[in-house]
PDB file of C-alpha atoms in Angstrom:
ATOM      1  CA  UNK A 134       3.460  -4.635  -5.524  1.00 90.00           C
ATOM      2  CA  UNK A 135      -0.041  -4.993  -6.564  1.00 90.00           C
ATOM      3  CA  UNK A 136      -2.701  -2.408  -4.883  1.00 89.00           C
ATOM      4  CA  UNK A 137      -6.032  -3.200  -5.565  1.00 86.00           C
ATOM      5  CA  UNK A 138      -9.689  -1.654  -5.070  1.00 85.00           C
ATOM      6  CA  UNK A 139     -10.754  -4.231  -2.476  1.00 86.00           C
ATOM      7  CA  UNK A 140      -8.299  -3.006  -0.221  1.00 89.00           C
ATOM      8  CA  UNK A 141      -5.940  -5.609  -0.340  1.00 92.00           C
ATOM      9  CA  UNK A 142      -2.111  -4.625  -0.834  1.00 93.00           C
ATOM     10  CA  UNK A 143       0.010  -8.042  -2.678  1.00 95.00           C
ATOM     11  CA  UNK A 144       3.383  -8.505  -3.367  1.00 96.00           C
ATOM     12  CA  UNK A 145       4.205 -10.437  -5.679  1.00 96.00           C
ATOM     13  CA  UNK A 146       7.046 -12.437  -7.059  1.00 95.00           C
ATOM     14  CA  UNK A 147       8.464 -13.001 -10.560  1.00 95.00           C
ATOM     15  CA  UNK A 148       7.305 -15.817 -10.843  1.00 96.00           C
ATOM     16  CA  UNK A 149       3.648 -14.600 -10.213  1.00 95.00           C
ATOM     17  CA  UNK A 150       3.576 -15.931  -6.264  1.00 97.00           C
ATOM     18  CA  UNK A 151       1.957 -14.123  -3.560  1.00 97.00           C
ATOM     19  CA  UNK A 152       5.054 -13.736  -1.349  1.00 97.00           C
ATOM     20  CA  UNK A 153       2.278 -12.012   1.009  1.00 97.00           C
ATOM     21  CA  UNK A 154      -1.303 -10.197   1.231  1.00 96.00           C
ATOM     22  CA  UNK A 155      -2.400  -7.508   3.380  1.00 92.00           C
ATOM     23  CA  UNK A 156      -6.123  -5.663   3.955  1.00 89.00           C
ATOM     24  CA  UNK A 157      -5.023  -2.201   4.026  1.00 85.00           C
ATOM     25  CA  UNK A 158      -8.729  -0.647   4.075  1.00 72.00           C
ATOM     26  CA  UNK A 159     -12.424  -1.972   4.701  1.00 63.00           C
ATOM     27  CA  UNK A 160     -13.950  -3.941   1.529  1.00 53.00           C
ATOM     28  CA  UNK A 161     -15.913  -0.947   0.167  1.00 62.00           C
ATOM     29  CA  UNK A 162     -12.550   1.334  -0.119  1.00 77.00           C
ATOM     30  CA  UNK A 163      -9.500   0.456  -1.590  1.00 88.00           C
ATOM     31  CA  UNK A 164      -5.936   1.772  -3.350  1.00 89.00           C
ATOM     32  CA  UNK A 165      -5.550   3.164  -6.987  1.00 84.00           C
ATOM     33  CA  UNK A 166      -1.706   4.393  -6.837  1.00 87.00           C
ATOM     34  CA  UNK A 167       0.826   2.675  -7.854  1.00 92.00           C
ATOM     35  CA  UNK A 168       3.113   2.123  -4.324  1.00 95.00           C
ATOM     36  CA  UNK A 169       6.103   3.937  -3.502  1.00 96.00           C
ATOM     37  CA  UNK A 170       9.006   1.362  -2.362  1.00 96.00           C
ATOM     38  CA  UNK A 171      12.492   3.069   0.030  1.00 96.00           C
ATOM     39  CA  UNK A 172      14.683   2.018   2.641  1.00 95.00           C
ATOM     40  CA  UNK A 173      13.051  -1.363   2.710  1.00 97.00           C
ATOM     41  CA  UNK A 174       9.170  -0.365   3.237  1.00 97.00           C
ATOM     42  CA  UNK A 175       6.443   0.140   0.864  1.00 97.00           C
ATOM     43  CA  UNK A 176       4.406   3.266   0.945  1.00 96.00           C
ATOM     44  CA  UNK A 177       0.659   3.659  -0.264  1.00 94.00           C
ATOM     45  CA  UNK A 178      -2.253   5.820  -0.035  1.00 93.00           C
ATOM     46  CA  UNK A 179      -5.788   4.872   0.043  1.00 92.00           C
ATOM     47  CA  UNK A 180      -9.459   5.692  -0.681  1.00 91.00           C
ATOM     48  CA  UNK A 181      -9.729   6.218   3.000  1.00 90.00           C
ATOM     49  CA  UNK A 182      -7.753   9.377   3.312  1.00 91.00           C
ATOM     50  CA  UNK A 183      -4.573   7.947   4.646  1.00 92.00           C
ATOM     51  CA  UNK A 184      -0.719   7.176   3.901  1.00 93.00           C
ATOM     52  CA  UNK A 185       0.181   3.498   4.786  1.00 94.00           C
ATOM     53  CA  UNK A 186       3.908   1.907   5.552  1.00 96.00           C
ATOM     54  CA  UNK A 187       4.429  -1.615   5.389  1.00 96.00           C
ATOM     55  CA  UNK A 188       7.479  -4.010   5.514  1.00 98.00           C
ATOM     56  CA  UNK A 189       8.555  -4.588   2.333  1.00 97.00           C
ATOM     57  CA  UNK A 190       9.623  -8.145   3.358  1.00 96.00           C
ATOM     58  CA  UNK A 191       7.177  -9.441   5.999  1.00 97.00           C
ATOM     59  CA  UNK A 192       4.355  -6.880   4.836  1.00 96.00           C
ATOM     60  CA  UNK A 193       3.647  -5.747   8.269  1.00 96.00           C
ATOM     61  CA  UNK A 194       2.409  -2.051   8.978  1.00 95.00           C
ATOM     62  CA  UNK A 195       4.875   0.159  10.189  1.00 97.00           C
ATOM     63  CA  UNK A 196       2.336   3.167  10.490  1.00 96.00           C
ATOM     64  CA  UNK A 197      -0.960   4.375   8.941  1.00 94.00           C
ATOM     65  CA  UNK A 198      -1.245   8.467   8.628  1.00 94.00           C
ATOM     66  CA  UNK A 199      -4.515  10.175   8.123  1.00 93.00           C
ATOM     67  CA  UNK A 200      -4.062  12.842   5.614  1.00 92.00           C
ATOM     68  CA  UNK A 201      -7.776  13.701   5.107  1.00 87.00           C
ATOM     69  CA  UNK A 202      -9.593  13.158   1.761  1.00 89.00           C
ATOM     70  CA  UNK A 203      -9.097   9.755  -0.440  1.00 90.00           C
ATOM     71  CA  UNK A 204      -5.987   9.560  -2.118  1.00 90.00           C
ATOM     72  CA  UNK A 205      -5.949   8.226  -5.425  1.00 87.00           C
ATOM     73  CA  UNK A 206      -2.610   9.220  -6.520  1.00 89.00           C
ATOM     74  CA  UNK A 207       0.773   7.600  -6.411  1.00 92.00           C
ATOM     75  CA  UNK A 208       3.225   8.675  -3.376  1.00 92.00           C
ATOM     76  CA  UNK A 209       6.094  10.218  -4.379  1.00 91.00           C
ATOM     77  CA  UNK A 210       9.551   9.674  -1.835  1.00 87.00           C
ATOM     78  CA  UNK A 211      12.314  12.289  -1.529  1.00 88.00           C
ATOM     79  CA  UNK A 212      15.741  11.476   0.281  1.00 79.00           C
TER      80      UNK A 212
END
């Protein structure tokens, strides 16, 4: 998984594909955190103040939580 600062969420495969792209955020905010990956979806938070869930396979968005203030820091996942 590959966050980046223009708001665009990659995963990527060994052999340095783009198995698929997502915009998480608008161009002027982004992610920092490295993403959190359970139970088959990938979690990240973004400059925007919220907690994203995507597919890990298809990269769709499961849900998008607004937490408040930008997050900049990696989530953390607890069974």
């Amino acid at each position: 998984m590959v966050p980046g600062d223009a708001g665009v969420l990659r995963r990527v495969t060994p052999d340095g594909e783009v198995a698929w792209a997502t915009r998480v955020t608008g161009a002027s905010r982004g992610m920092h955190g490295t993403p959190a990956i359970a139970n088959g979806a990938v979690y990240v938070g973004a400059y925007d103040g919220a907690l994203y869930a995507f597919d890990l396979e298809t990269g769709e968005r499961f849900w998008r939580r607004q937490l408040g203030d930008a997050i900049g820091s990696s989530p953390a996942y607890d069974r």
